[in-house]
mmCIF file of C-alpha atoms and ligand atoms in Angstrom:
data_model
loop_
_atom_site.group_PDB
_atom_site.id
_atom_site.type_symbol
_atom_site.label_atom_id
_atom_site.label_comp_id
_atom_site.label_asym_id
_atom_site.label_seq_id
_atom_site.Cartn_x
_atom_site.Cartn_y
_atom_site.Cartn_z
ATOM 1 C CA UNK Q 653 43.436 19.443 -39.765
ATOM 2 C CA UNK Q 654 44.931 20.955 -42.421
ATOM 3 C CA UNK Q 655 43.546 23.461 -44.177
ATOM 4 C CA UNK Q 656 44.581 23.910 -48.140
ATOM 5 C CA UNK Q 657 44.472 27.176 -50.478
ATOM 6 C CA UNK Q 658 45.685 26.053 -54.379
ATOM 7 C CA UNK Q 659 46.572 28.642 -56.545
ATOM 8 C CA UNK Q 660 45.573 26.561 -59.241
ATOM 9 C CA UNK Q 661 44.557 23.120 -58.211
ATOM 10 C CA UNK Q 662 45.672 20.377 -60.365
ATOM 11 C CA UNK Q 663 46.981 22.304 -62.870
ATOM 12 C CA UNK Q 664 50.647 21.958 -62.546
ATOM 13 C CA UNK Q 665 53.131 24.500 -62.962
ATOM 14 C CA UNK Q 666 55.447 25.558 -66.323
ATOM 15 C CA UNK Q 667 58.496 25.545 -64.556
ATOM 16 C CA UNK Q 668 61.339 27.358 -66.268
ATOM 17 C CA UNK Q 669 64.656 25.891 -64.255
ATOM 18 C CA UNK Q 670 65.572 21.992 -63.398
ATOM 19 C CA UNK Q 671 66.984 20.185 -61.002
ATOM 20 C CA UNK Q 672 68.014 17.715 -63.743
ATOM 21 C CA UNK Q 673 68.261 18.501 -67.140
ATOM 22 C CA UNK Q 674 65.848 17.351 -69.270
ATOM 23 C CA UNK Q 675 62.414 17.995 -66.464
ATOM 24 C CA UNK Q 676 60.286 21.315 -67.419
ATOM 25 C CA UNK Q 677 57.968 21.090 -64.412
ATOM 26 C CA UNK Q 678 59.833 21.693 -60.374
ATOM 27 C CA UNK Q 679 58.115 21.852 -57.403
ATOM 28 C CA UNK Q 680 59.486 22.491 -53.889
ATOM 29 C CA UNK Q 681 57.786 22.787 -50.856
ATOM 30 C CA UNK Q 682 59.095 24.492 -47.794
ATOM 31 C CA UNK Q 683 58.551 24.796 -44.075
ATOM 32 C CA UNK Q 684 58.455 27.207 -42.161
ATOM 33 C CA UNK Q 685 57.378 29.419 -45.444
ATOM 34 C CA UNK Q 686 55.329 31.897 -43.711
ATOM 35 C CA UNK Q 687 59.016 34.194 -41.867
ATOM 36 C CA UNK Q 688 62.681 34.798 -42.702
ATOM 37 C CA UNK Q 689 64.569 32.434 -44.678
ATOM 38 C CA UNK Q 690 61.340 29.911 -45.870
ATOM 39 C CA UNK Q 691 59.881 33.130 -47.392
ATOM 40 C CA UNK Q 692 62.953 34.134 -48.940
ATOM 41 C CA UNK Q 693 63.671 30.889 -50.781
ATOM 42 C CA UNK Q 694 60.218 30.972 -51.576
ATOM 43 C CA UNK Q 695 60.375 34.116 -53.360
ATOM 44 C CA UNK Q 696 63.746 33.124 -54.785
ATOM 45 C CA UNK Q 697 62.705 29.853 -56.322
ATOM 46 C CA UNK Q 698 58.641 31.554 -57.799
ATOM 47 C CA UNK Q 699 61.279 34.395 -59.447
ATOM 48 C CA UNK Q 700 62.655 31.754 -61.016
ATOM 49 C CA UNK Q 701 59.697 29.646 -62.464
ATOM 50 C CA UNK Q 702 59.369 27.636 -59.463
ATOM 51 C CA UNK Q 703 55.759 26.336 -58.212
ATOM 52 C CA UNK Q 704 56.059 26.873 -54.267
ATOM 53 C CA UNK Q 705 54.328 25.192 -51.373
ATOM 54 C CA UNK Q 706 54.168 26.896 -48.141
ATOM 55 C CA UNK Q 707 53.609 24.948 -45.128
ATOM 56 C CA UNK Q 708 53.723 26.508 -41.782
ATOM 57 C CA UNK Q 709 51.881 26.621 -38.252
ATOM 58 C CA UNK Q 710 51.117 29.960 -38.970
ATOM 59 C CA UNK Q 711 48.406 31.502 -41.513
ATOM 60 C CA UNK Q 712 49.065 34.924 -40.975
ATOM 61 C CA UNK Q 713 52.614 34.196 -42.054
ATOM 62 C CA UNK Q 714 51.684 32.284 -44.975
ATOM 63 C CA UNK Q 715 49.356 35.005 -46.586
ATOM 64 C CA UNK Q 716 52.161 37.591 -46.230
ATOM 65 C CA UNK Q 717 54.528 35.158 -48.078
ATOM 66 C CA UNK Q 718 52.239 34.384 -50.903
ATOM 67 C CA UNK Q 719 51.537 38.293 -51.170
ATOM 68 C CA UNK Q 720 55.065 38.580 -52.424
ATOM 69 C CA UNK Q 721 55.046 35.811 -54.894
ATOM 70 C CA UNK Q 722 54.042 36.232 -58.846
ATOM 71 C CA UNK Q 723 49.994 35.213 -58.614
ATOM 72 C CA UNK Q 724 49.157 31.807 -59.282
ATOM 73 C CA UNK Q 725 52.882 30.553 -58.308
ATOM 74 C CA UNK Q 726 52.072 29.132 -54.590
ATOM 75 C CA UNK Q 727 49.708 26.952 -52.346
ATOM 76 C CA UNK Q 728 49.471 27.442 -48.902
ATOM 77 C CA UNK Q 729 49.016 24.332 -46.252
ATOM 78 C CA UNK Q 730 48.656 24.988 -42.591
ATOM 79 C CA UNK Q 731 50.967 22.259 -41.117
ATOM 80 C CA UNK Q 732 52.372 21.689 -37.334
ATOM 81 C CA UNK Q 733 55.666 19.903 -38.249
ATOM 82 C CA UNK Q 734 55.531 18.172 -34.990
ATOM 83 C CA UNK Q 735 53.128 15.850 -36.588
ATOM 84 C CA UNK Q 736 53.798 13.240 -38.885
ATOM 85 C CA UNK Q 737 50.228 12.947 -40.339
ATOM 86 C CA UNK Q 738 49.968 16.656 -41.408
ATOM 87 C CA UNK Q 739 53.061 16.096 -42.922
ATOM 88 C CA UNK Q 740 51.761 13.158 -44.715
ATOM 89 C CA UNK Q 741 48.416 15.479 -45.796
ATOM 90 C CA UNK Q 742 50.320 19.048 -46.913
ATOM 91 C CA UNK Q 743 52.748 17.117 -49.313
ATOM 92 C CA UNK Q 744 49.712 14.734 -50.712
ATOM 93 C CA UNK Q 745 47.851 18.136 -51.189
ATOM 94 C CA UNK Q 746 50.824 19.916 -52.301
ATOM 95 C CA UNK Q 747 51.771 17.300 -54.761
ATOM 96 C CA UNK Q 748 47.908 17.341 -56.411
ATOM 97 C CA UNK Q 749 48.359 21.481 -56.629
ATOM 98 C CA UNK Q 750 51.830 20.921 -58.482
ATOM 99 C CA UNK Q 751 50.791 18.553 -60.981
ATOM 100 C CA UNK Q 752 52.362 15.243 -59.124
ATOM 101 C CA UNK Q 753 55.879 16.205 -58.953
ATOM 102 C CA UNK Q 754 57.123 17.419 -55.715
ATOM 103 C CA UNK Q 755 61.040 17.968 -57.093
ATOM 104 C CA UNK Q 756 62.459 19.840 -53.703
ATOM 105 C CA UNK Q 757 61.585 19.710 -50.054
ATOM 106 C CA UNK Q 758 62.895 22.178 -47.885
ATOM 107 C CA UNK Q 759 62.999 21.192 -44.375
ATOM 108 C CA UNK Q 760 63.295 24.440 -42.698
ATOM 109 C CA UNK Q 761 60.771 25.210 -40.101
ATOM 110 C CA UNK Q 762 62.584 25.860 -36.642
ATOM 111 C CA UNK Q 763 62.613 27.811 -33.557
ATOM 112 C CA UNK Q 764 65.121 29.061 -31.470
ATOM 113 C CA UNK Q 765 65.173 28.975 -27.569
ATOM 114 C CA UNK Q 766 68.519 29.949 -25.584
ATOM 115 C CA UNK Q 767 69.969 31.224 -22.749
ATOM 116 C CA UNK Q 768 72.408 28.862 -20.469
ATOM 117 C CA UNK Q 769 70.955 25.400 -20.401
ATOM 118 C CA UNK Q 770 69.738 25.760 -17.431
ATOM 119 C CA UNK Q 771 67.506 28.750 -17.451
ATOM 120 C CA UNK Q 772 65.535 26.474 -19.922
ATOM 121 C CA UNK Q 773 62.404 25.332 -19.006
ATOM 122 C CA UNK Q 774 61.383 21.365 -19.407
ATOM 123 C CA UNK Q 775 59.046 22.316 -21.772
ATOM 124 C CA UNK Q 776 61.274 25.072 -23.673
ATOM 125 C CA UNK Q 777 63.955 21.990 -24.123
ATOM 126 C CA UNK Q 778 61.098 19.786 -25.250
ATOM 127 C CA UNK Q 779 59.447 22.243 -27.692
ATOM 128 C CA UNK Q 780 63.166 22.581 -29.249
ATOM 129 C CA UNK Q 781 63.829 19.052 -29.633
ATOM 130 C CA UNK Q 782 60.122 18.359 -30.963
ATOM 131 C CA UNK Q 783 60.353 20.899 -34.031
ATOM 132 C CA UNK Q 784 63.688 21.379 -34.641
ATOM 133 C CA UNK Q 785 64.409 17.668 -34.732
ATOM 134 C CA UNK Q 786 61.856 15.731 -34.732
ATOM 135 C CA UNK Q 787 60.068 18.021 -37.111
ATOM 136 C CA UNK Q 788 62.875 18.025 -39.424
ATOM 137 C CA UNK Q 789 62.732 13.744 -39.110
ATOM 138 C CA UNK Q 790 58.875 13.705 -40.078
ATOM 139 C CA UNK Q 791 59.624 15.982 -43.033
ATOM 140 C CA UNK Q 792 62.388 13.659 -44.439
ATOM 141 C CA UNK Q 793 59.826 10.642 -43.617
ATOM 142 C CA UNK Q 794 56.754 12.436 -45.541
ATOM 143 C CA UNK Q 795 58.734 13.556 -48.705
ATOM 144 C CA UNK Q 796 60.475 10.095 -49.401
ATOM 145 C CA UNK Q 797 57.343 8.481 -51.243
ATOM 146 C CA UNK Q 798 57.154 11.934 -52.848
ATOM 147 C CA UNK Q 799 60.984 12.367 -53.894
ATOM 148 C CA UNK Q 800 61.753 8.958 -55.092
ATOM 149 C CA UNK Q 801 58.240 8.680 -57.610
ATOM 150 C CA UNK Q 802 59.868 12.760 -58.466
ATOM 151 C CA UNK Q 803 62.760 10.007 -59.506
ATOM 152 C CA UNK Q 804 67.082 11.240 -60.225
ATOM 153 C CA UNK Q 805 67.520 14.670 -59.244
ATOM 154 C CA UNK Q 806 64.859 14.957 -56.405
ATOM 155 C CA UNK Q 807 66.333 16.676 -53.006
ATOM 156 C CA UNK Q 808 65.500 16.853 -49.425
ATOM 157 C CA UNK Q 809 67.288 19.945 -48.209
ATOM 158 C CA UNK Q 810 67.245 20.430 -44.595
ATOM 159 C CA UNK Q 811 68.147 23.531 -42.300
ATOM 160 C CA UNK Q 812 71.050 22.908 -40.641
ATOM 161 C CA UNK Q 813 72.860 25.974 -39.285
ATOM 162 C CA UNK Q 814 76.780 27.510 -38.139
ATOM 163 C CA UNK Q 815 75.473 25.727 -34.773
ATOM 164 C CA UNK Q 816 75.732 22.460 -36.093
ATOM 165 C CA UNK Q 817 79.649 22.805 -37.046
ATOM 166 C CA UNK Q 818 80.498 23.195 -33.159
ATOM 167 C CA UNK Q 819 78.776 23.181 -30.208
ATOM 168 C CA UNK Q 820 77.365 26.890 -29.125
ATOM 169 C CA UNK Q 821 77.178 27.392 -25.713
ATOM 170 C CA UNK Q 822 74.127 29.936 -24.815
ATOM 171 C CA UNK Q 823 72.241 28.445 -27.739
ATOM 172 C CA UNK Q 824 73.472 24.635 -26.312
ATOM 173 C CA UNK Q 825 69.911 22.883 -26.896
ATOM 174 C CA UNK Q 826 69.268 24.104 -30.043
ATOM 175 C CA UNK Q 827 72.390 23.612 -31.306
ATOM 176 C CA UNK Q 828 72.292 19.841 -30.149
ATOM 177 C CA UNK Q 829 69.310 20.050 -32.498
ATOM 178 C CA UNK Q 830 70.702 21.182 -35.603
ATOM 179 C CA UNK Q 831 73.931 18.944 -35.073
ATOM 180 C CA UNK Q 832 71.109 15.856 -35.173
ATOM 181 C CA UNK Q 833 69.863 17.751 -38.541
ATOM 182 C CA UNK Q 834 73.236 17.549 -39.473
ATOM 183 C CA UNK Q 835 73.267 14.362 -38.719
ATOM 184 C CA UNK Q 836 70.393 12.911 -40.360
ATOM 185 C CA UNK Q 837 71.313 15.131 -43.666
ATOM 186 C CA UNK Q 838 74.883 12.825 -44.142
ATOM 187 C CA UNK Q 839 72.824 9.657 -43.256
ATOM 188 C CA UNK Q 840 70.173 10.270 -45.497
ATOM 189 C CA UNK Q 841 72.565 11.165 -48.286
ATOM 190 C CA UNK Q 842 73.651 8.024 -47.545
ATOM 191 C CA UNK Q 843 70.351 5.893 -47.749
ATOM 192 C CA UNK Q 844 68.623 7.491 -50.372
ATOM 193 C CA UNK Q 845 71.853 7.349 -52.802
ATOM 194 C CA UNK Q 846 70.224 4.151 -54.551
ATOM 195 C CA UNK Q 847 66.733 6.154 -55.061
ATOM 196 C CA UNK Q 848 68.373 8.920 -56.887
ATOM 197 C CA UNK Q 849 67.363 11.222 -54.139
ATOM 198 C CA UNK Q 850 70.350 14.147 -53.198
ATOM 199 C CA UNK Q 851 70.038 14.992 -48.921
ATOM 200 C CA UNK Q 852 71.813 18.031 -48.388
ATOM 201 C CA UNK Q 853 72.132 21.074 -46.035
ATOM 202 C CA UNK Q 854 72.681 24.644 -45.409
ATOM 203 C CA UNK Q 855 74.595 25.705 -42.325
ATOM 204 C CA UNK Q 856 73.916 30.037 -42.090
ATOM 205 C CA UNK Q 857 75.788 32.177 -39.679
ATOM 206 C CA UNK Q 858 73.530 34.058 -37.982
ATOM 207 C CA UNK Q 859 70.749 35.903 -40.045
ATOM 208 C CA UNK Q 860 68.657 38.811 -39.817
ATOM 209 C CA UNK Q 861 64.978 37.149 -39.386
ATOM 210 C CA UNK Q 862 62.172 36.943 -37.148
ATOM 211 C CA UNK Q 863 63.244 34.030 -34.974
ATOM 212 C CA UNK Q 864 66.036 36.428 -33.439
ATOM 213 C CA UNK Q 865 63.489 38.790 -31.793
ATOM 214 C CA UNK Q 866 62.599 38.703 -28.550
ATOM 215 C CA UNK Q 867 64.526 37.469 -25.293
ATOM 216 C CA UNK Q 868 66.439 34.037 -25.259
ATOM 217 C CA UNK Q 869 63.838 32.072 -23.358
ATOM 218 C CA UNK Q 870 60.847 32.669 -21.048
ATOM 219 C CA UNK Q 871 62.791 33.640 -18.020
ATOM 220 C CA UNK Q 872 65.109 35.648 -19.569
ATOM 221 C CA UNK Q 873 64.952 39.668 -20.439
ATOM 222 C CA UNK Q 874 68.261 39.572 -22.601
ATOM 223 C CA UNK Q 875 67.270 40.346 -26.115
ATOM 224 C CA UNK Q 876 69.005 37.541 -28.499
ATOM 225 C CA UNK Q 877 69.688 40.473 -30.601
ATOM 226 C CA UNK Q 878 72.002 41.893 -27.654
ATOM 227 C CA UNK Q 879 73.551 38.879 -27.141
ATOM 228 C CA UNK Q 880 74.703 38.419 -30.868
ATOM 229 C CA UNK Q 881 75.557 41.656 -31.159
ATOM 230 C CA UNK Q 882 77.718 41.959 -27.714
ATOM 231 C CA UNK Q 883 79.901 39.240 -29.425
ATOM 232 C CA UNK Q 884 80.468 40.848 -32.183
ATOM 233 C CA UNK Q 885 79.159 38.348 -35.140
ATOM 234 C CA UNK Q 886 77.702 40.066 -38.150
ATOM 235 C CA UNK Q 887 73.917 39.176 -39.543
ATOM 236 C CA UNK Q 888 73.253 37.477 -42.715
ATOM 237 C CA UNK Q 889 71.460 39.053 -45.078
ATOM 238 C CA UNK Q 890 68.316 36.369 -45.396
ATOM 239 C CA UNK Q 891 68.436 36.860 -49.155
ATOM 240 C CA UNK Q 892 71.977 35.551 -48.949
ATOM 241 C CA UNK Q 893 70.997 32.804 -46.963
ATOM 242 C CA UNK Q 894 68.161 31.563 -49.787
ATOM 243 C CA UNK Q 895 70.705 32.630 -52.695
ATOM 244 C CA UNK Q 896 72.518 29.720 -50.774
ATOM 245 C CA UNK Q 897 69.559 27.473 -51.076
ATOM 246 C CA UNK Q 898 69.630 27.492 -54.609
ATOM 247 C CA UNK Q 899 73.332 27.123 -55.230
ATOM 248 C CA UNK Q 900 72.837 24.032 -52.671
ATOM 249 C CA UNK Q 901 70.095 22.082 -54.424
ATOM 250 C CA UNK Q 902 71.894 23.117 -58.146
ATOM 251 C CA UNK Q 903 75.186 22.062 -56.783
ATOM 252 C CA UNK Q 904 76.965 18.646 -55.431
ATOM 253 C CA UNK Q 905 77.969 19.451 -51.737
ATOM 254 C CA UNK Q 906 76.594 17.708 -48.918
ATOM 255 C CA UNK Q 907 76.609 20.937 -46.510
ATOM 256 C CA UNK Q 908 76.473 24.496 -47.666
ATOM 257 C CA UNK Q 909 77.983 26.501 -45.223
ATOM 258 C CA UNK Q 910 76.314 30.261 -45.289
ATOM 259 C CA UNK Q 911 78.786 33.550 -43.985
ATOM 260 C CA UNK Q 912 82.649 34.220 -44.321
ATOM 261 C CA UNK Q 913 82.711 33.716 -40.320
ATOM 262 C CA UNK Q 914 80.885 30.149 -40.355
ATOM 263 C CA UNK Q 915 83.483 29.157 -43.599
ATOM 264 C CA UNK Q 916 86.574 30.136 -40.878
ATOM 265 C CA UNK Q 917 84.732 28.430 -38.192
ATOM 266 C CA UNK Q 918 84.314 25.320 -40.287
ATOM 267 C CA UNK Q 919 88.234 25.039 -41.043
ATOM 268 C CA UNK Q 920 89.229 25.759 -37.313
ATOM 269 C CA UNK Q 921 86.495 23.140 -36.046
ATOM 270 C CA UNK Q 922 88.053 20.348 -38.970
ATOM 271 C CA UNK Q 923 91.933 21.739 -38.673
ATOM 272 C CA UNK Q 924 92.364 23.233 -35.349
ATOM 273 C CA UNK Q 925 89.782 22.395 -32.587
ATOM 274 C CA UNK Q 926 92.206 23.602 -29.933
ATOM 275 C CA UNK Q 927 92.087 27.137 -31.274
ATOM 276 C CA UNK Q 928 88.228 26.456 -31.811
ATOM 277 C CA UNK Q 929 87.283 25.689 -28.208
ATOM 278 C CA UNK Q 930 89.441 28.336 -27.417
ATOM 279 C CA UNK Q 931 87.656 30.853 -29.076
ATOM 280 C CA UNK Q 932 84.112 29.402 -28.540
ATOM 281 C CA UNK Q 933 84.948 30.052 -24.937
ATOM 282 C CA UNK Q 934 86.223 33.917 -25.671
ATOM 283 C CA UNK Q 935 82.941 34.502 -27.782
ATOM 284 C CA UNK Q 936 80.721 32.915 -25.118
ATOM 285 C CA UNK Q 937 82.499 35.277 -22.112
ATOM 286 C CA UNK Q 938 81.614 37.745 -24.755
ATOM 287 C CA UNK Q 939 78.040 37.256 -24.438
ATOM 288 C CA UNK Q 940 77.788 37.133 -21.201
HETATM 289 P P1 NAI Z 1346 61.731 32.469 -38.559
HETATM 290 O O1 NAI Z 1346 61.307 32.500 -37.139
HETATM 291 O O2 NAI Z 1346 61.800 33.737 -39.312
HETATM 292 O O3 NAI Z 1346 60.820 31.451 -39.388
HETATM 293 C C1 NAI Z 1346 60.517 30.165 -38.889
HETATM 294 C C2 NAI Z 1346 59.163 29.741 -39.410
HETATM 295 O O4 NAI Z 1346 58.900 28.413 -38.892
HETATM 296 C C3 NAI Z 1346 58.025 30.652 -38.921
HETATM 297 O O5 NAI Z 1346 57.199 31.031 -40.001
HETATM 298 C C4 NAI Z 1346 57.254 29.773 -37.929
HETATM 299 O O6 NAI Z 1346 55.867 30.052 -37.882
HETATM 300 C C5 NAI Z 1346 57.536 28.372 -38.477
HETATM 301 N N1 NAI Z 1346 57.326 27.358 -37.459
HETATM 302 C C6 NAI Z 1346 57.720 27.370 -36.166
HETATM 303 N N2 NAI Z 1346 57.297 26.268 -35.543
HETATM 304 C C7 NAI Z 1346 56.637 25.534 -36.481
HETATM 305 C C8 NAI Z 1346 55.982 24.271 -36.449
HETATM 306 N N3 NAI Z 1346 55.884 23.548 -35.327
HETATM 307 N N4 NAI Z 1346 55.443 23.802 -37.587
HETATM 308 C C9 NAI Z 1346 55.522 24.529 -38.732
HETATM 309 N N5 NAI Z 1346 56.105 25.724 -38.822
HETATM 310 C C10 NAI Z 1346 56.659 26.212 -37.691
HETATM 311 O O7 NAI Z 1346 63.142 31.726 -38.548
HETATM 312 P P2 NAI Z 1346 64.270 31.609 -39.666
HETATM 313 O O8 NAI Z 1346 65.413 32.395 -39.209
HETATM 314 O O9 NAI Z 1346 63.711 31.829 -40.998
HETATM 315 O O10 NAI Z 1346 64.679 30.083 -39.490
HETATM 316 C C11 NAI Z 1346 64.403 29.080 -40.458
HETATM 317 C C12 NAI Z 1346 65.343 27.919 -40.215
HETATM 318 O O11 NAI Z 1346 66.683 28.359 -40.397
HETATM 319 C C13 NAI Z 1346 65.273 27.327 -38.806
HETATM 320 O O12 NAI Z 1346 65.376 25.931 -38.873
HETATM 321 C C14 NAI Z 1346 66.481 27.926 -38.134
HETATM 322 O O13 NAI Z 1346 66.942 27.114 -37.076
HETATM 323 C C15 NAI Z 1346 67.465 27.983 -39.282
HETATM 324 N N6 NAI Z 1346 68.539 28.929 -39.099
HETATM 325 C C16 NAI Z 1346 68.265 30.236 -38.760
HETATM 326 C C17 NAI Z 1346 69.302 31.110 -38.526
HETATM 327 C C18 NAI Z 1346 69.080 32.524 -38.084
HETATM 328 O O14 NAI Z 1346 70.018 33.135 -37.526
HETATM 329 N N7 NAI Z 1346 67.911 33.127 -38.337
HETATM 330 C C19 NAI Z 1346 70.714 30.684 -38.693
HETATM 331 C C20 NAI Z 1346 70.869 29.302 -39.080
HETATM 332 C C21 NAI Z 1346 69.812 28.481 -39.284
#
């Protein structure tokens, strides 16, 4: 069930920016709003005149976000983006809070399980695929009705990630994952051409959030933090990564790739993939 806290219900929002010229009132809503880059773009965008929804599996999370956002400029929707129906139920009650334009949808909730593949457990694998992927598919599915009535200039922007431009070993599950977001992002751009709706992504290096505390996975005491750190990759700031956000869903690229290192990486994965494996073995030895 999900449970709904308007700022101002039915009331709409004055938006100050577009996504296409000519609209005064935008609206996104993002996942995973309640931690790291979510709440960033969501502070980002409400700077900026934006009317924010929130959706996230956790509350706690949530309040803390909206606690940092000009009053009035938010709603907050509990949602498990595992399932399609309170998908369906935070974007209907979402849409009623922003005045019945829902302009931006930012796909972002995710987790982040690694370790080698198999130190994963079944359900650690499972848990990955279900929110990172499948999560990210029932978002797209519940903001299409939404988007195309929003009509030109509408976007689904999903959370890809530097995983998604070659495959990471240590991280190899989740990196499947966001190479399916990936995926779906230049298919979508694809099928939703004809309803005016833009599909686009942003691919970060590694940032400094929430999702890397803690060990890799269950059965494992090395800290992810170590483990990024012992080969030698630099965090993002997360305000970088939702400045990115913005310059995605204002500009015309398909992916927005987030961190000098992840731009190299790109070129060597497109220009050089000999070089790239070679070094995605180097950094993984790295790791250890
Ligand atoms: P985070 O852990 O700080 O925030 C993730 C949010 O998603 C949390 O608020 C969490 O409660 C929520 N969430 C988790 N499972 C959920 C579910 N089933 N339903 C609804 N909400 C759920 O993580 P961060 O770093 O902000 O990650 C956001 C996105 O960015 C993820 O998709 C992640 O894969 C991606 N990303 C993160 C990078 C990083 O290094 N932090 C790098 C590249 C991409």
């Amino acid at each position: 069930m999900n449970m709904y806290t308007a700022m101002e219900p039915g009331s709409g929002w004055p938006g100050l920016t577009s996504l296409d010229s000519g609209r005064s009132v935008d609206a996104v809503f993002i996942s995973g709003g309640g931690s790291g880059i979510g709440r960033a773009v969501a502070r980002l965008f409400a700077q900026r005149g934006w009317f924010v929804g929130l959706g996230d599996i956790c509350p706690a999370g949530m309040a803390e976000t909206r606690d940092l956002l000009p009053a009035g400029s938010c709603s907050v929707h509990i949602l498990d983006v595992r399932d399609p129906a309170q998908w369906a139920q935070a974007l209907a009650e979402f849409s009623l809070a922003a005045g019945g334009r829902i302009a931006l949808v930012f796909n972002n909730a995710g987790i982040a399980f690694g370790g080698p593949l198999m130190e994963l457990s079944e359900a650690e694998i499972d848990m990955l695929i279900a929110v990172n992927f499948r999560g990210a598919v029932n978002g797209a599915r519940a903001a299409y009705p939404h988007l195309r009535a929003a009509g030109p200039g509408s976007c689904l922007l999903n959370s890809a990630s530097a995983a998604s431009i070659y495959g990471a070993g240590g991280i190899s599950i989740y990196s499947a994952t966001k190479f399916a977001v990936r995926a779906l992002t230049e298919a979508l751009d694809a099928e939703w051409l004809a309803d005016g709706i833009r599909v686009c992504s942003i691919m970060p290096g590694f940032t400094d959030t929430p999702m890397l505390d803690g060990p890799a996975n269950a059965a494992s005491t090395r800290q992810k933090r170590d483990a990024i750190a012992g080969s030698g990759r630099v965090l993002l700031p997360v305000e970088d990564v939702a400045q990115a956000a913005w310059d995605a869903v204002h500009g015309t690229r398909m992916h927005t790739i987030v961190g000098k290192a992840v731009k190299k990486m790109d070129l060597a994965a497109r220009f050089a993939p000999g070089y790239m494996r070679k070094k995605a073995r180097g950094l993984l030895a790295a790791r250890g």
